[in-house]
């Protein structure tokens, strides 16, 4: 949902917003509740969203990472210390 809200807030700008999880199972759809809440509060429709695990290949291609918790941020920094100043909670 966070990616949906960020994407909606940045609409019209040449910015790509992607989502990946530190403990995600690849390929799962957004929950029905997430879809309803995203649409209710102005996010993009995440119905086509599929979960994916954060990988080194994804981290190779990012400018910024927004983590949802300190633990998530720590995971990213442990995977890629060079991103330390570009990962935010």
XYZ file of C-alpha atoms in Angstrom:
89
model
C 0.000 0.000 0.000
C 2.845 2.402 0.734
C 4.127 2.066 -2.826
C 0.604 2.689 -4.104
C 0.278 5.901 -2.091
C 3.756 7.102 -3.066
C 3.093 6.397 -6.732
C -0.186 8.322 -6.550
C 1.517 11.249 -4.822
C 4.230 11.405 -7.462
C 1.875 11.060 -10.423
C 3.055 13.052 -13.404
C 6.715 13.000 -12.355
C 9.320 10.876 -14.148
C 9.823 8.657 -11.084
C 9.461 4.893 -10.945
C 8.082 3.446 -7.706
C 8.545 -0.261 -7.083
C 7.828 -2.527 -4.146
C 9.731 -5.484 -2.692
C 9.713 -7.118 0.707
C 12.434 -8.290 3.049
C 10.449 -11.438 3.798
C 8.069 -11.617 0.865
C 6.848 -14.703 -0.905
C 7.078 -14.049 -4.634
C 3.897 -13.783 -6.653
C 1.193 -13.238 -4.036
C -1.542 -10.709 -4.860
C -2.432 -7.763 -2.655
C -4.993 -8.681 -0.056
C -8.567 -7.628 -0.694
C -8.366 -5.330 2.343
C -5.229 -3.643 0.949
C -6.913 -3.045 -2.399
C -9.997 -1.535 -0.715
C -7.927 0.728 1.555
C -5.594 1.868 -1.222
C -8.524 2.856 -3.406
C -10.403 4.474 -0.507
C -7.463 6.658 0.486
C -6.252 7.677 -2.967
C -3.653 5.093 -3.891
C -3.360 3.451 -7.274
C -5.319 0.267 -7.760
C -2.960 -2.458 -6.489
C -5.145 -5.307 -7.789
C -2.463 -6.295 -10.314
C 0.315 -6.084 -7.707
C 2.314 -9.226 -6.987
C 4.690 -9.550 -4.059
C 8.387 -10.096 -4.591
C 11.407 -10.636 -2.401
C 14.009 -7.879 -2.297
C 17.052 -9.096 -4.225
C 20.531 -7.872 -5.074
C 19.351 -7.310 -8.648
C 16.627 -4.949 -7.431
C 19.093 -3.088 -5.209
C 21.461 -2.692 -8.173
C 18.930 -0.408 -9.828
C 17.673 1.910 -7.042
C 18.309 5.532 -6.193
C 16.430 5.532 -2.861
C 14.920 2.889 -0.617
C 12.054 3.620 1.765
C 11.780 0.975 4.467
C 8.685 0.445 6.578
C 10.626 -0.319 9.791
C 14.109 -0.044 11.266
C 14.462 -3.793 10.867
C 13.734 -3.503 7.152
C 16.261 -0.683 6.841
C 18.869 -2.772 8.661
C 18.194 -5.672 6.286
C 18.793 -3.464 3.238
C 21.968 -1.925 4.683
C 23.301 -5.385 5.590
C 22.652 -6.531 2.006
C 24.118 -3.401 0.440
C 26.211 -1.177 2.775
C 26.833 1.273 -0.080
C 23.151 2.299 0.157
C 23.394 3.363 3.825
C 22.817 7.060 3.070
C 20.023 6.321 0.604
C 17.832 4.057 2.764
C 15.181 5.757 4.883
C 12.616 4.539 7.392
